[in-house]
Amino acid sequence: MIKKTINQNHNFDLDLLKSIDCNYIFNNEPIDRSKNKINNMDKPEEDKIKKLANLKQEINSIEDCKLKSNAAKLVFGDGNIQSSLMIVGEGPGQKEDQLGKPFVGDAGNLLNKMLKAIKIEREKVYVTNVVNYRPPNNRKPEQSEIYRYSEYLKKHISIIDPKILVLMGSTAMEAILGSNKRISNERGIWKEVIIKQNSYKTIVTFHPAYLLRKPDQKKFSWEDLKIIREEIDKQNIEI
Ligand code: URA
């Protein structure tokens, strides 16, 4: 793991960072992402399909989990596995639990509209959650659950290997960036996050379910969406 802390004023909880196997690179210079990639060639689709199936199987065999024992279905991921854009939410709600697919309820409808606003079709991105089983009564996953499932999430991210990673909401932020962060401070800022030795251009933004509860926050979400669109255009990413 390479750790560079250049020109930054943030205080890190290094033990926590080590424990969650991620680190940040803060640098005023643009990062040559190709240097950080062990293999920056597109991973063949069959290879990804196989790895995703193995990961799903691994999650399916989780034992002693309150989430799993209360849920109807494993909710794994949805969308284009070759997409350059990967979105991570919190966990399945009631509808997702019924259908076994992420973001198919009200929050999913808003997510689709948010993507459409920046000219992205939902089917063209890949979507998953931190926890793959619906928390009882839609409660927020506990810290220990976030930590446990973050291992699977990191594997999931490294298989999909997106060019842009969008963390929606505090649970996704916590799973990847650690628990000592506030979403209002972190949102809308690009970060380079290293997961399993690859660097991912990552942005935190509000979760659509939060926006449904607090519509006055949509103006910030719109700022973040525009930042994401700008980066897609800047990198000439095809989505
Ligand atoms: N909220 C999430 O975080 N994920 C879903 O799949 C649905 C709602």
Short mmCIF file of C-alpha atoms and ligand atoms in Angstrom, two decimals:
data_model
loop_
_atom_site.label_atom_id
_atom_site.label_comp_id
_atom_site.label_asym_id
_atom_site.label_seq_id
_atom_site.Cartn_x
_atom_site.Cartn_y
_atom_site.Cartn_z
CA MET A 1 0.00 0.00 0.00
CA ILE A 2 1.41 3.39 -0.98
CA LYS A 3 0.55 6.30 1.24
CA LYS A 4 1.28 9.87 0.21
CA THR A 5 0.07 12.79 2.26
CA ILE A 6 1.09 15.86 0.34
CA ASN A 7 -0.19 19.41 0.75
CA GLN A 8 -3.07 18.48 2.92
CA ASN A 9 -4.30 19.64 6.27
CA HIS A 10 -6.50 16.75 7.23
CA ASN A 11 -5.98 14.78 10.38
CA PHE A 12 -6.09 11.08 9.77
CA ASP A 13 -6.95 8.29 12.07
CA LEU A 14 -4.16 6.10 10.73
CA ASP A 15 -5.15 2.99 12.66
CA LEU A 16 -8.59 3.20 11.22
CA LEU A 17 -7.28 3.79 7.72
CA LYS A 18 -5.05 0.75 8.03
CA SER A 19 -7.88 -1.33 9.38
CA ILE A 20 -10.13 -0.52 6.45
CA ASP A 21 -7.40 -1.05 3.87
CA CYS A 22 -7.81 2.27 2.13
CA ASN A 23 -5.80 5.42 1.92
CA TYR A 24 -5.96 8.75 0.26
CA ILE A 25 -3.61 10.55 -1.99
CA PHE A 26 -3.91 14.30 -1.67
CA ASN A 27 -1.82 16.06 -4.23
CA ASN A 28 -2.02 19.34 -6.05
CA GLU A 29 -0.77 17.69 -9.21
CA PRO A 30 -3.06 15.71 -11.45
CA ILE A 31 -2.60 12.00 -10.87
CA ASP A 32 -1.56 9.76 -13.71
CA ARG A 33 -4.08 7.05 -13.00
CA SER A 34 -2.52 4.65 -15.45
CA LYS A 35 0.54 4.46 -13.19
CA ASN A 36 -1.58 3.41 -10.26
CA LYS A 37 -3.27 0.62 -12.11
CA ILE A 38 -1.70 -2.77 -11.93
CA ASN A 39 -3.58 -3.63 -15.05
CA ASN A 40 -5.43 -0.79 -16.73
CA MET A 41 -6.66 -2.87 -19.66
CA ASP A 42 -10.38 -3.49 -19.67
CA LYS A 43 -10.99 -6.69 -17.78
CA PRO A 44 -12.64 -9.23 -20.04
CA GLU A 45 -16.34 -9.53 -19.33
CA GLU A 46 -16.32 -13.29 -18.67
CA ASP A 47 -13.64 -12.84 -16.06
CA LYS A 48 -15.76 -10.23 -14.28
CA ILE A 49 -18.87 -12.39 -14.50
CA LYS A 50 -17.01 -15.26 -12.88
CA LYS A 51 -15.54 -13.10 -10.14
CA LEU A 52 -18.89 -11.46 -9.43
CA ALA A 53 -20.56 -14.87 -9.19
CA ASN A 54 -17.88 -16.00 -6.72
CA LEU A 55 -18.32 -12.85 -4.67
CA LYS A 56 -22.09 -13.29 -4.62
CA GLN A 57 -21.59 -16.85 -3.46
CA GLU A 58 -19.24 -15.65 -0.72
CA ILE A 59 -21.85 -13.14 0.50
CA ASN A 60 -24.53 -15.82 0.26
CA SER A 61 -22.60 -18.02 2.66
CA ILE A 62 -22.21 -15.34 5.36
CA GLU A 63 -23.16 -16.74 8.77
CA ASP A 64 -24.27 -15.13 12.02
CA CYS A 65 -25.54 -11.96 10.46
CA LYS A 66 -28.64 -10.17 11.81
CA LEU A 67 -29.16 -8.53 8.44
CA LYS A 68 -29.12 -11.77 6.51
CA SER A 69 -31.35 -13.61 8.94
CA ASN A 70 -34.04 -10.90 8.68
CA ALA A 71 -33.90 -10.35 4.93
CA ALA A 72 -35.78 -12.13 2.16
CA LYS A 73 -33.17 -11.81 -0.59
CA LEU A 74 -29.53 -11.10 -1.22
CA VAL A 75 -29.34 -7.81 -3.13
CA PHE A 76 -26.06 -7.83 -5.00
CA GLY A 77 -25.72 -5.34 -7.85
CA ASP A 78 -27.36 -4.14 -11.01
CA GLY A 79 -26.46 -2.51 -14.30
CA ASN A 80 -23.59 -2.59 -16.72
CA ILE A 81 -20.65 -4.52 -15.24
CA GLN A 82 -18.34 -2.86 -17.77
CA SER A 83 -19.43 0.64 -16.79
CA SER A 84 -16.88 3.32 -15.95
CA LEU A 85 -19.26 4.67 -13.33
CA MET A 86 -20.07 2.74 -10.16
CA ILE A 87 -22.55 3.97 -7.57
CA VAL A 88 -22.65 2.70 -4.00
CA GLY A 89 -25.71 3.19 -1.79
CA GLU A 90 -26.44 2.05 1.75
CA GLY A 91 -28.51 -1.11 1.73
CA PRO A 92 -31.69 -2.60 0.32
CA GLY A 93 -35.08 -1.28 1.34
CA GLN A 94 -38.36 -3.18 1.28
CA LYS A 95 -38.82 -3.22 -2.49
CA GLU A 96 -35.20 -4.12 -3.14
CA ASP A 97 -35.52 -6.98 -0.65
CA GLN A 98 -38.61 -8.24 -2.47
CA LEU A 99 -37.09 -8.02 -5.93
CA GLY A 100 -33.44 -8.79 -5.13
CA LYS A 101 -32.27 -5.68 -7.01
CA PRO A 102 -30.75 -2.44 -5.72
CA PHE A 103 -32.44 0.97 -6.07
CA VAL A 104 -35.82 -0.10 -7.40
CA GLY A 105 -38.00 1.82 -4.90
CA ASP A 106 -38.56 5.55 -4.37
CA ALA A 107 -34.87 6.28 -3.80
CA GLY A 108 -34.11 4.36 -6.98
CA ASN A 109 -36.61 6.46 -8.94
CA LEU A 110 -34.94 9.61 -7.70
CA LEU A 111 -31.51 8.16 -8.51
CA ASN A 112 -32.68 7.53 -12.08
CA LYS A 113 -33.85 11.17 -12.36
CA MET A 114 -30.57 12.45 -10.92
CA LEU A 115 -28.61 10.47 -13.48
CA LYS A 116 -30.90 11.59 -16.27
CA ALA A 117 -30.29 15.21 -15.25
CA ILE A 118 -26.64 14.71 -16.18
CA LYS A 119 -27.52 12.74 -19.30
CA ILE A 120 -26.72 9.28 -17.96
CA GLU A 121 -29.07 6.35 -18.35
CA ARG A 122 -29.40 4.19 -15.27
CA GLU A 123 -28.78 0.95 -17.24
CA LYS A 124 -25.39 2.26 -18.31
CA VAL A 125 -23.98 2.49 -14.78
CA TYR A 126 -23.32 -0.19 -12.17
CA VAL A 127 -25.11 0.12 -8.82
CA THR A 128 -24.59 -1.70 -5.55
CA ASN A 129 -24.90 -1.14 -1.79
CA VAL A 130 -22.66 -1.42 1.25
CA VAL A 131 -24.79 -4.13 2.87
CA ASN A 132 -26.39 -6.75 0.67
CA TYR A 133 -29.27 -7.63 2.99
CA ARG A 134 -32.08 -5.34 4.07
CA PRO A 135 -31.58 -4.00 7.61
CA PRO A 136 -34.66 -4.69 9.80
CA ASN A 137 -37.15 -1.79 9.55
CA ASN A 138 -34.76 -0.05 7.19
CA ARG A 139 -32.50 0.98 10.07
CA LYS A 140 -29.02 2.28 9.25
CA PRO A 141 -26.49 -0.56 9.26
CA GLU A 142 -24.46 -0.70 12.48
CA GLN A 143 -20.78 0.19 12.39
CA SER A 144 -19.78 -3.46 12.81
CA GLU A 145 -22.04 -4.41 9.89
CA ILE A 146 -20.60 -1.65 7.72
CA TYR A 147 -17.11 -2.84 8.58
CA ARG A 148 -17.95 -6.49 7.87
CA TYR A 149 -19.62 -5.79 4.52
CA SER A 150 -17.01 -3.24 3.45
CA GLU A 151 -14.68 -6.17 2.73
CA TYR A 152 -17.15 -7.51 0.17
CA LEU A 153 -17.80 -4.03 -1.16
CA LYS A 154 -14.09 -3.45 -1.78
CA LYS A 155 -13.88 -6.74 -3.68
CA HIS A 156 -16.96 -5.68 -5.64
CA ILE A 157 -15.37 -2.33 -6.55
CA SER A 158 -12.11 -3.92 -7.60
CA ILE A 159 -13.93 -6.40 -9.86
CA ILE A 160 -16.03 -3.71 -11.56
CA ASP A 161 -12.94 -1.47 -11.63
CA PRO A 162 -14.75 1.79 -12.48
CA LYS A 163 -13.08 5.01 -13.56
CA ILE A 164 -15.42 6.97 -11.28
CA LEU A 165 -16.79 5.81 -7.95
CA VAL A 166 -19.77 7.64 -6.42
CA LEU A 167 -20.47 7.05 -2.73
CA MET A 168 -24.04 7.99 -1.93
CA GLY A 169 -24.74 8.75 1.70
CA SER A 170 -22.92 8.41 4.98
CA THR A 171 -22.94 4.59 5.08
CA ALA A 172 -21.14 4.30 1.73
CA MET A 173 -18.75 7.06 2.80
CA GLU A 174 -18.06 5.29 6.08
CA ALA A 175 -17.48 1.93 4.41
CA ILE A 176 -14.80 3.33 2.10
CA LEU A 177 -13.41 6.44 3.81
CA GLY A 178 -13.79 5.52 7.49
CA SER A 179 -16.15 6.64 10.22
CA ASN A 180 -14.60 9.93 11.30
CA LYS A 181 -16.02 11.95 8.43
CA ARG A 182 -19.01 14.23 7.98
CA ILE A 183 -20.80 14.01 4.69
CA SER A 184 -21.40 17.77 4.60
CA ASN A 185 -17.61 18.29 4.67
CA GLU A 186 -16.70 15.51 2.27
CA ARG A 187 -19.31 15.79 -0.47
CA GLY A 188 -18.51 17.23 -3.86
CA ILE A 189 -14.74 16.82 -3.54
CA TRP A 190 -12.77 14.38 -5.67
CA LYS A 191 -10.60 11.94 -3.74
CA GLU A 192 -8.20 9.31 -4.94
CA VAL A 193 -9.00 6.21 -2.94
CA ILE A 194 -6.84 3.13 -3.13
CA ILE A 195 -8.67 -0.15 -2.91
CA LYS A 196 -6.78 -3.39 -3.41
CA GLN A 197 -3.85 -1.50 -4.95
CA ASN A 198 -5.86 0.34 -7.55
CA SER A 199 -6.68 4.01 -7.40
CA TYR A 200 -10.28 5.17 -7.85
CA LYS A 201 -11.43 8.69 -8.53
CA THR A 202 -14.11 8.94 -5.87
CA ILE A 203 -16.76 11.44 -4.89
CA VAL A 204 -19.19 11.49 -1.98
CA THR A 205 -22.66 12.90 -2.41
CA PHE A 206 -26.01 12.79 -0.67
CA HIS A 207 -28.12 9.66 -0.82
CA PRO A 208 -31.37 9.99 -2.80
CA ALA A 209 -33.37 8.71 0.22
CA TYR A 210 -31.94 11.60 2.26
CA LEU A 211 -32.92 14.02 -0.52
CA LEU A 212 -36.47 12.66 -0.43
CA ARG A 213 -36.57 13.53 3.27
CA LYS A 214 -34.72 16.85 2.86
CA PRO A 215 -35.56 18.29 -0.55
CA ASP A 216 -33.88 21.60 0.38
CA GLN A 217 -30.54 19.73 0.10
CA LYS A 218 -31.10 18.95 -3.58
CA LYS A 219 -29.23 22.09 -4.57
CA PHE A 220 -26.02 20.59 -3.13
CA SER A 221 -26.70 17.29 -4.82
CA TRP A 222 -27.09 19.13 -8.12
CA GLU A 223 -23.68 20.77 -7.61
CA ASP A 224 -22.16 17.31 -7.08
CA LEU A 225 -23.89 15.88 -10.13
CA LYS A 226 -22.48 18.68 -12.27
CA ILE A 227 -18.99 17.97 -10.90
CA ILE A 228 -19.41 14.31 -11.88
CA ARG A 229 -20.58 15.26 -15.39
CA GLU A 230 -17.62 17.64 -15.80
CA GLU A 231 -15.18 14.87 -14.89
CA ILE A 232 -16.81 12.43 -17.30
CA ASP A 233 -16.46 15.01 -20.08
CA LYS A 234 -12.92 15.96 -19.04
CA GLN A 235 -11.75 12.35 -19.09
CA ASN A 236 -13.76 11.69 -22.23
CA ILE A 237 -15.37 8.74 -20.53
CA GLU A 238 -17.98 6.91 -22.52
CA ILE A 239 -20.97 5.93 -20.43
N1 URA B 1 -31.32 2.74 -0.67
C1 URA B 1 -30.11 2.20 -0.89
O1 URA B 1 -29.12 2.64 -0.35
N2 URA B 1 -30.02 1.21 -1.71
C2 URA B 1 -31.03 0.69 -2.33
O2 URA B 1 -30.84 -0.25 -3.07
C3 URA B 1 -32.29 1.27 -2.10
C4 URA B 1 -32.43 2.28 -1.27
#
